[in-house]
PDB file of N, CA and C in Angstrom:
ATOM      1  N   UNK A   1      -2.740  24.513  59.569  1.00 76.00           N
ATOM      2  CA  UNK A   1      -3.866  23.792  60.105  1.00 76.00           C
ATOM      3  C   UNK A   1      -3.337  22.550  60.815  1.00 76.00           C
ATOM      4  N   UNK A   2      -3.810  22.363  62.123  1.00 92.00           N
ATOM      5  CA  UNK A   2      -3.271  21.136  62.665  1.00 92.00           C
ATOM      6  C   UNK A   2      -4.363  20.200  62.639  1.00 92.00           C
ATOM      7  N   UNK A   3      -5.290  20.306  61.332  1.00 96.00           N
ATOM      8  CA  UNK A   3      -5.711  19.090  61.686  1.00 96.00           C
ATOM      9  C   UNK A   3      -6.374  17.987  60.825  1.00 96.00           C
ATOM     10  N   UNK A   4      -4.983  18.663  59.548  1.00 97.00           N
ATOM     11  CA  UNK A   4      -4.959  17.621  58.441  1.00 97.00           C
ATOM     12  C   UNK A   4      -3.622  17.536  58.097  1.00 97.00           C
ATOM     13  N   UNK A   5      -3.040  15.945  57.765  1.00 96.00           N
ATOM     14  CA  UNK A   5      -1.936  15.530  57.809  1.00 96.00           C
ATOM     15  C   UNK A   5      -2.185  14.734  56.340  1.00 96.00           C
ATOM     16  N   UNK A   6      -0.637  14.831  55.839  1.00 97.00           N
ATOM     17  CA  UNK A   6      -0.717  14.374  54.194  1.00 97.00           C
ATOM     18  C   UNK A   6       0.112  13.488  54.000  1.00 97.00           C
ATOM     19  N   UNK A   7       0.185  12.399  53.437  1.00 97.00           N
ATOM     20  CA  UNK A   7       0.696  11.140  53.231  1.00 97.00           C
ATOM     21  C   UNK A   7       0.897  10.946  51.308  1.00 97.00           C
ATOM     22  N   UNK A   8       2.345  11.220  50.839  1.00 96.00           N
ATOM     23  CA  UNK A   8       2.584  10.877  49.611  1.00 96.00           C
ATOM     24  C   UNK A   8       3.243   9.755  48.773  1.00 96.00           C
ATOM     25  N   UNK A   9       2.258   9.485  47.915  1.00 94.00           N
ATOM     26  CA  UNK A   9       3.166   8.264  47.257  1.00 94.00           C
ATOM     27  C   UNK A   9       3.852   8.301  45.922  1.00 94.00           C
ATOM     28  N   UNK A  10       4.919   7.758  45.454  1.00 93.00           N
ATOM     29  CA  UNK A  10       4.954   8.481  44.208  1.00 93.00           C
ATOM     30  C   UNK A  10       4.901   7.525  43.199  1.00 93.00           C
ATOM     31  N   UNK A  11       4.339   6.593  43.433  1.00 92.00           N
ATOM     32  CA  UNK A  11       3.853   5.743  42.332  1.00 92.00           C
ATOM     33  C   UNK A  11       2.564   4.967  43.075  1.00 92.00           C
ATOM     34  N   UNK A  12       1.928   4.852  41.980  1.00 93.00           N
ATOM     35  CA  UNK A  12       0.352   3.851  42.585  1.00 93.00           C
ATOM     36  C   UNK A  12       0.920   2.584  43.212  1.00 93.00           C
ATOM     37  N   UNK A  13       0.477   2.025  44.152  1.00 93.00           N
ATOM     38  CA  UNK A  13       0.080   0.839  44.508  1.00 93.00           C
ATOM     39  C   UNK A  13      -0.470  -0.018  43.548  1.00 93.00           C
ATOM     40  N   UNK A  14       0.216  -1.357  43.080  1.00 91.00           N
ATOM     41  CA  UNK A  14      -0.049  -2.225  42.770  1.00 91.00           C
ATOM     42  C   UNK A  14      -1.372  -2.826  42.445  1.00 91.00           C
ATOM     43  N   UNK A  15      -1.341  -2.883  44.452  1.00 95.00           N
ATOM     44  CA  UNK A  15      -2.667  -3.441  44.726  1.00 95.00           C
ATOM     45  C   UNK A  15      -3.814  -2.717  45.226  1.00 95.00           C
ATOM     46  N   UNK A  16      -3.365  -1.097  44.915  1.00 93.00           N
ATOM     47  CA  UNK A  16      -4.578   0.300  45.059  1.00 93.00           C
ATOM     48  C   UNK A  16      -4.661   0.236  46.247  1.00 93.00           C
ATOM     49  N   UNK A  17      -3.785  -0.244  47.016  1.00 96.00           N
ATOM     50  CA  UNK A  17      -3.632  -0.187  48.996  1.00 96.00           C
ATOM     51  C   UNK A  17      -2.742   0.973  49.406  1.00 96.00           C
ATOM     52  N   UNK A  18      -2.541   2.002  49.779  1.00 96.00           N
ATOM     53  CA  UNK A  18      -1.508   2.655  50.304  1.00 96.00           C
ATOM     54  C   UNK A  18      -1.633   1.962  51.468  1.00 96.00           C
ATOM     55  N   UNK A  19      -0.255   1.865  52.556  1.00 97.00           N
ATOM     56  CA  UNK A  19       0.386   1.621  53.781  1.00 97.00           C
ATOM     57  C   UNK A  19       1.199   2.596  54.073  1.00 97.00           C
ATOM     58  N   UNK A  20       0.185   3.437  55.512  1.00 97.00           N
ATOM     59  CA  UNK A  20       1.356   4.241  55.934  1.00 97.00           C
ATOM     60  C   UNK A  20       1.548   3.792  57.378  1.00 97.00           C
ATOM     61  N   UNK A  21       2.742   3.175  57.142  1.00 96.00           N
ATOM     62  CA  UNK A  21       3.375   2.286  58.592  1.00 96.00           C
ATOM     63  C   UNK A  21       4.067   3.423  59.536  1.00 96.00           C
ATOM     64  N   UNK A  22       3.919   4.526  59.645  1.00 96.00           N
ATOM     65  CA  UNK A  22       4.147   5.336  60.836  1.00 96.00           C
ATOM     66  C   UNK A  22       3.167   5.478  61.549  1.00 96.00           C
ATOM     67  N   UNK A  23       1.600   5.035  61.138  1.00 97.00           N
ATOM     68  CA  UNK A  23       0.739   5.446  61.533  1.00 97.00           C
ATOM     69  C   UNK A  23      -0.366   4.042  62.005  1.00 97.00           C
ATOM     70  N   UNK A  24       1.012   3.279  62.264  1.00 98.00           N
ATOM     71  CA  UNK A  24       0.123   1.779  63.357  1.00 98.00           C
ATOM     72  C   UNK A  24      -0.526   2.212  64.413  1.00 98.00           C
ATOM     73  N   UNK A  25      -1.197   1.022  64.447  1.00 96.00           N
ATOM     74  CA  UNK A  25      -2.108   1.019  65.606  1.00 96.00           C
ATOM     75  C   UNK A  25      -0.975   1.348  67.025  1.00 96.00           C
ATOM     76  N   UNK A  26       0.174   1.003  67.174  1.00 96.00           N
ATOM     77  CA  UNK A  26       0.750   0.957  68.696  1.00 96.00           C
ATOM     78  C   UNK A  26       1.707   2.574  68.770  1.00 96.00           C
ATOM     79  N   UNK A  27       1.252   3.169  67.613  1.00 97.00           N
ATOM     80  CA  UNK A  27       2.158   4.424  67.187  1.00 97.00           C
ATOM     81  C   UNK A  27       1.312   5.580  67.359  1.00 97.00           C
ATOM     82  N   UNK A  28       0.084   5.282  67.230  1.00 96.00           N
ATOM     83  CA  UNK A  28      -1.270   6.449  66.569  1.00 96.00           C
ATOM     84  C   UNK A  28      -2.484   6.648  67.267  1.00 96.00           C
ATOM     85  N   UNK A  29      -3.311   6.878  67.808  1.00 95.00           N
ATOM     86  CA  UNK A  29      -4.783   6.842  68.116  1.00 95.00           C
ATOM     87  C   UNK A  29      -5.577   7.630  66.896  1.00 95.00           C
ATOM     88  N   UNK A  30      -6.055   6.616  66.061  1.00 96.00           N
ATOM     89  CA  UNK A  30      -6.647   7.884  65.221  1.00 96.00           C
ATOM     90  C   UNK A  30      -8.260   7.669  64.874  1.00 96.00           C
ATOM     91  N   UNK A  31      -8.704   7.556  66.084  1.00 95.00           N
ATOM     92  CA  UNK A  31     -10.031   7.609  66.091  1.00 95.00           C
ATOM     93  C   UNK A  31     -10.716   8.876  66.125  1.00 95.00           C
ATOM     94  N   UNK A  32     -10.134   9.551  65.728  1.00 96.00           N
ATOM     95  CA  UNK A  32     -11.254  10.790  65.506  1.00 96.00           C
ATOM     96  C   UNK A  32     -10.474  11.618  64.051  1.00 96.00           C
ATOM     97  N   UNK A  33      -9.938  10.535  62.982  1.00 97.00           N
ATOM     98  CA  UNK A  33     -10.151  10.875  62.041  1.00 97.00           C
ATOM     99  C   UNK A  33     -11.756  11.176  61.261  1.00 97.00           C
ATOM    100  N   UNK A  34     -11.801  11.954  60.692  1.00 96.00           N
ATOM    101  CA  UNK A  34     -13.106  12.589  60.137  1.00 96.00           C
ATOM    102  C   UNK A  34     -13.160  12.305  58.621  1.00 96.00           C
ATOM    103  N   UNK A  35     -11.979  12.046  58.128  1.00 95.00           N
ATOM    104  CA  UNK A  35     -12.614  12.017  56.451  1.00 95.00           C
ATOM    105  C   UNK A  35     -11.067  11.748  56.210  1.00 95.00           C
ATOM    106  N   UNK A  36     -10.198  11.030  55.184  1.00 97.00           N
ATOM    107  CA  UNK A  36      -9.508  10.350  54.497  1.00 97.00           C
ATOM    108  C   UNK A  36      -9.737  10.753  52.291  1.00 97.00           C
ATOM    109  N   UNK A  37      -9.054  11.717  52.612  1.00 95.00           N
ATOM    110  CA  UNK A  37      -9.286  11.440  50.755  1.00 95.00           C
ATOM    111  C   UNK A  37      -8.440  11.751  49.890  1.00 95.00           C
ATOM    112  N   UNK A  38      -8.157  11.509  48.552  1.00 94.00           N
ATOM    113  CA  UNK A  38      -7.048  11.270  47.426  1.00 94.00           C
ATOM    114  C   UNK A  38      -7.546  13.065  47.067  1.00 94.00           C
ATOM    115  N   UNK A  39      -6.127  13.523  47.090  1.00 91.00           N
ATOM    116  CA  UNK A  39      -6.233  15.068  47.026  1.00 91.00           C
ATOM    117  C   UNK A  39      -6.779  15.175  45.517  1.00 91.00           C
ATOM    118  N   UNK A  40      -7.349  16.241  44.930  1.00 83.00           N
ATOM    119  CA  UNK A  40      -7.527  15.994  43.763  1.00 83.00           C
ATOM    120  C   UNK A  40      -9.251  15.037  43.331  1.00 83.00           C
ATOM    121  N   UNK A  41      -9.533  14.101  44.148  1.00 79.00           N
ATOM    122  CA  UNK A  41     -10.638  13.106  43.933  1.00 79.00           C
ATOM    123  C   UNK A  41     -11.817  13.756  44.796  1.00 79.00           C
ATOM    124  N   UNK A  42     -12.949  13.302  44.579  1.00 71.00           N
ATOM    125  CA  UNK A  42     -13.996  13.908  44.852  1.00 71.00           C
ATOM    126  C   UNK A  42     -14.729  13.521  46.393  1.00 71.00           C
ATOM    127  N   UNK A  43     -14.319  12.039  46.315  1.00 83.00           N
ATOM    128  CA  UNK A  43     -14.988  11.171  47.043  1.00 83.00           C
ATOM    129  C   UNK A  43     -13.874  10.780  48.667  1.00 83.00           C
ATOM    130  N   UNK A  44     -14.468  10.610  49.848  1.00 92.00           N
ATOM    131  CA  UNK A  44     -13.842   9.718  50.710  1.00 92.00           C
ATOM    132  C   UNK A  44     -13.427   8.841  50.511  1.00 92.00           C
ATOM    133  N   UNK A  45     -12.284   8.322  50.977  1.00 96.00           N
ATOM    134  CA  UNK A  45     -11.719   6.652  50.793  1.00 96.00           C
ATOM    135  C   UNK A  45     -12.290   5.892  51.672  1.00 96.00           C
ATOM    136  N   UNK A  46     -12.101   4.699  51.826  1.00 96.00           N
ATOM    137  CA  UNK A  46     -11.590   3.745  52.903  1.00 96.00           C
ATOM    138  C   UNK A  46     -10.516   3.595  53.562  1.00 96.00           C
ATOM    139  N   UNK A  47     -10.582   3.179  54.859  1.00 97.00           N
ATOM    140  CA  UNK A  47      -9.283   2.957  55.172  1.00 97.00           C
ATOM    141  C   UNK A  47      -9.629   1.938  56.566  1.00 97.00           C
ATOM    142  N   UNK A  48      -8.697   1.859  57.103  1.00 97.00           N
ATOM    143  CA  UNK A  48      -8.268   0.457  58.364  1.00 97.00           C
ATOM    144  C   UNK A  48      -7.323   1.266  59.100  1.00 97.00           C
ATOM    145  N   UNK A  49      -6.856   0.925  59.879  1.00 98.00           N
ATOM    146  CA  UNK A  49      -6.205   0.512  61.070  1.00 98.00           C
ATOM    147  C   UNK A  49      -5.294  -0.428  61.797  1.00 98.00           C
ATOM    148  N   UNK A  50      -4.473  -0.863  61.331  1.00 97.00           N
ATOM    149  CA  UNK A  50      -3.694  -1.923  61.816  1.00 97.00           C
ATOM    150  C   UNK A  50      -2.547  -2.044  62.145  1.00 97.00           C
ATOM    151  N   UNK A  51      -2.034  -3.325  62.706  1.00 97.00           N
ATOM    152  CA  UNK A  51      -0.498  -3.208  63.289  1.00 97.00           C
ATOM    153  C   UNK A  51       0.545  -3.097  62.267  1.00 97.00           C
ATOM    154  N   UNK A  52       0.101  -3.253  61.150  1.00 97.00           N
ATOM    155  CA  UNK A  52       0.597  -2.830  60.048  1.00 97.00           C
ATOM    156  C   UNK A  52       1.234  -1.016  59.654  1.00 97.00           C
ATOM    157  N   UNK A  53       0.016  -0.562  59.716  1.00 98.00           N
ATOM    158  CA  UNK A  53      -0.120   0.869  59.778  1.00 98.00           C
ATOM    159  C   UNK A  53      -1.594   0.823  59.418  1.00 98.00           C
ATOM    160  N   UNK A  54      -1.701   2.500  58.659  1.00 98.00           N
ATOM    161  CA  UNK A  54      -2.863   2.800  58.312  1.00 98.00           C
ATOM    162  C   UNK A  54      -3.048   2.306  56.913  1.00 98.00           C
ATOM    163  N   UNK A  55      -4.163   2.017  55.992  1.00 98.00           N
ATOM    164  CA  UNK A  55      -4.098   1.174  55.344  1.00 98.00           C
ATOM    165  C   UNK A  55      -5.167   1.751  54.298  1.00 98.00           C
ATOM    166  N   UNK A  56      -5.001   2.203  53.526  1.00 97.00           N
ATOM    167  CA  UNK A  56      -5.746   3.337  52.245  1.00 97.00           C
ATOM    168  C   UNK A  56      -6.109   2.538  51.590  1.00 97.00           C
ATOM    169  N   UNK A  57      -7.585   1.991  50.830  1.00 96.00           N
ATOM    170  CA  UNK A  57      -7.969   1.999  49.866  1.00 96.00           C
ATOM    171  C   UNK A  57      -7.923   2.927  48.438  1.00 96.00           C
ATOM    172  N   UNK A  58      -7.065   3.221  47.748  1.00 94.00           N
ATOM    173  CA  UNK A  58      -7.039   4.240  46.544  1.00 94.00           C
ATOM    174  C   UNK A  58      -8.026   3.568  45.399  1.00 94.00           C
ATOM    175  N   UNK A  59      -7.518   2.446  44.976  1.00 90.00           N
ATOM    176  CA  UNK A  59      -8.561   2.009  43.852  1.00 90.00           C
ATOM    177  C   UNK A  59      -7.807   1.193  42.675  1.00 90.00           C
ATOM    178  N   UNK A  60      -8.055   0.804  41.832  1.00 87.00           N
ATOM    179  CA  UNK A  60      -7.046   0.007  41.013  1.00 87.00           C
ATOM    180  C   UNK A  60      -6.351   0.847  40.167  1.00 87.00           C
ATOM    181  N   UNK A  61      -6.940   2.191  39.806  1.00 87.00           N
ATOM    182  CA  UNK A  61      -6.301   3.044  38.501  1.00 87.00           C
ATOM    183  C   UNK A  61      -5.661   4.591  39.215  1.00 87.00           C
ATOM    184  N   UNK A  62      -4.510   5.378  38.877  1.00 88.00           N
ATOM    185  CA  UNK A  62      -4.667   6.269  39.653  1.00 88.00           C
ATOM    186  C   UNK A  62      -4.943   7.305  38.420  1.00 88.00           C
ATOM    187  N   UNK A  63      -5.600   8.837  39.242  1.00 85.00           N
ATOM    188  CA  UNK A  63      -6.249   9.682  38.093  1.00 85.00           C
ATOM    189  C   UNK A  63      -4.992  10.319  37.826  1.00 85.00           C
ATOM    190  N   UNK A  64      -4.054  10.328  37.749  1.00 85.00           N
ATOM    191  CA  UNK A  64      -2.720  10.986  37.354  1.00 85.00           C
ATOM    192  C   UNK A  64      -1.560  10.076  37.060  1.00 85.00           C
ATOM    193  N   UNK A  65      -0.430  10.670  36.085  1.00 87.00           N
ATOM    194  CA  UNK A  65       0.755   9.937  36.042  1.00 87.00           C
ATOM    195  C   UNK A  65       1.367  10.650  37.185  1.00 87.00           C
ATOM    196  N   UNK A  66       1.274  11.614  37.833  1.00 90.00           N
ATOM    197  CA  UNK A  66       2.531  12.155  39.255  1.00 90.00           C
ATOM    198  C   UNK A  66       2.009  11.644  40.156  1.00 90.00           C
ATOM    199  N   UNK A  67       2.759  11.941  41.089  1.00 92.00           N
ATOM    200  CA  UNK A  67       2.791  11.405  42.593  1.00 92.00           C
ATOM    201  C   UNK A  67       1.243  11.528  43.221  1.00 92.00           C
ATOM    202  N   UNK A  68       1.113  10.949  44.314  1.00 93.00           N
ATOM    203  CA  UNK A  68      -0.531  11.075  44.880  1.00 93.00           C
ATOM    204  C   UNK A  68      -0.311  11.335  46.031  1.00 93.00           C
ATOM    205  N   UNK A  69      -1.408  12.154  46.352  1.00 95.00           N
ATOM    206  CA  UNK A  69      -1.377  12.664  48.311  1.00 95.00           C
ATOM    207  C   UNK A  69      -2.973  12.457  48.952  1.00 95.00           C
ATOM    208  N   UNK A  70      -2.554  11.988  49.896  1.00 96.00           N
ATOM    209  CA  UNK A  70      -4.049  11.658  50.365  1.00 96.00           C
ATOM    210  C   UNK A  70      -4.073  12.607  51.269  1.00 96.00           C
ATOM    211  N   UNK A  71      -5.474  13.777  52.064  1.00 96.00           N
ATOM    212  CA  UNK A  71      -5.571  14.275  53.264  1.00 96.00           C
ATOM    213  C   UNK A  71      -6.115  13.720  54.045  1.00 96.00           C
ATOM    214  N   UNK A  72      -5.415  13.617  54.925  1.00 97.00           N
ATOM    215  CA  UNK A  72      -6.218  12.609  56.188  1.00 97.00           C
ATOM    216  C   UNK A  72      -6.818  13.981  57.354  1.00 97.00           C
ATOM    217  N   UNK A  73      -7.717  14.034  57.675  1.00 96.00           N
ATOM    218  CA  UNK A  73      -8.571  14.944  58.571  1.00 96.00           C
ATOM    219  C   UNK A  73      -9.233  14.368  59.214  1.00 96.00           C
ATOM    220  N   UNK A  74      -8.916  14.849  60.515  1.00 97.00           N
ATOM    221  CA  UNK A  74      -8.635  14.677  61.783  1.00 97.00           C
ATOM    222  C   UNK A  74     -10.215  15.645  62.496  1.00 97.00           C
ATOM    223  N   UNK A  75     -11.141  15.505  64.028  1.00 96.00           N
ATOM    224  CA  UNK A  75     -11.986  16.197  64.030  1.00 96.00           C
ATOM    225  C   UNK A  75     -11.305  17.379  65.091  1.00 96.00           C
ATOM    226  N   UNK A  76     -10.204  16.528  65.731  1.00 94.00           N
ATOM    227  CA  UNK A  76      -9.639  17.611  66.464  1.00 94.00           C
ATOM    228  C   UNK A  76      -7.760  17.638  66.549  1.00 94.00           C
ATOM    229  N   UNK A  77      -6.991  18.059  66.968  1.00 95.00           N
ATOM    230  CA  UNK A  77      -5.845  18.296  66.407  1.00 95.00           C
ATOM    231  C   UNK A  77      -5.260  16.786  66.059  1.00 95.00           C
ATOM    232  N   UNK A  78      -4.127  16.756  65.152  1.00 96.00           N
ATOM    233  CA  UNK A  78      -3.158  15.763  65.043  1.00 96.00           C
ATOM    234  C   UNK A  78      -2.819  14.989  66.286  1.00 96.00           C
ATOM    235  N   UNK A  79      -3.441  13.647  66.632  1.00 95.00           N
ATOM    236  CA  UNK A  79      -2.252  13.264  67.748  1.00 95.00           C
ATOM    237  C   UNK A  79      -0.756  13.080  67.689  1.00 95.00           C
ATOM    238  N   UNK A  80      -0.009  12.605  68.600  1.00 95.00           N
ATOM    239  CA  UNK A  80       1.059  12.571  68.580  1.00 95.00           C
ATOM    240  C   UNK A  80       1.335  11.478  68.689  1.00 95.00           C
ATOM    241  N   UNK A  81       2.612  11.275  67.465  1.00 94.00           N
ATOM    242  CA  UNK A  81       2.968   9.911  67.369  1.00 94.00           C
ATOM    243  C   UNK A  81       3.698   9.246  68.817  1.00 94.00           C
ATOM    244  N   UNK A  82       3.665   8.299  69.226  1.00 93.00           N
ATOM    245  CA  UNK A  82       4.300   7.415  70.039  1.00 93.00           C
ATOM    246  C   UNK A  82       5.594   7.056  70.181  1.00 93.00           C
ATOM    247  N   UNK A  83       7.043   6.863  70.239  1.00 85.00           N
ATOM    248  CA  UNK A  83       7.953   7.103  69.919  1.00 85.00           C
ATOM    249  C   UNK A  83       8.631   5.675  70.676  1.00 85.00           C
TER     250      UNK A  83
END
C-alpha cells in the first residue's frame, strides 16, 4: 500500500511527543495526511508540522512495554521526500 507510512519508536517519549525529523516541513508536504494513529490504539492522534519534523502527540502512558508504531495515512500516495 502506498499510502500508509510507519514510524517506530522503541521506547515512549518522555514527554508522550514522538519527533519524526525526516518528515519536516522543508523535507515533506503532508497535507493530505488523512488520519495519524498508535498501531494497536483505537483512536486518532494529534499531530503538527514543523521545522522540527512531524510531531506526534502519543500521550503520557504507553499501552505496551515493546516498541510503538504509529500509521500515518495519507489520502493519496506517499509524497516524496526532498533530498
Amino acid at each position: 500500500d502506498k499510502k500508509t507510512l510507519y514510524a517506530v519508536v522503541l521506547d515512549w517519549p518522555e514527554n508522550g511527543r514522538m519527533v519524526v525529523r525526516t518528515l519536516a516541513k522543508d523535507r515533506i508536504d503532508l497535507k493530505d495526511i488523512s488520519n495519524i494513529r498508535l498501531l494497536g490504539g483505537p483512536e486518532n492522534l494529534n499531530w503538527k508540522q514543523t521545522g522540527e519534523g512531524l510531531i506526534v502527540n502519543l500521550g503520557s502512558q504507553p499501552p505496551t512495554d515493546h516498541a510503538h508504531a504509529i500509521g500515518i495515512t495519507f489520502s493519496m500516495q506517499i509524497p516524496d521526500l526532498k533530498l
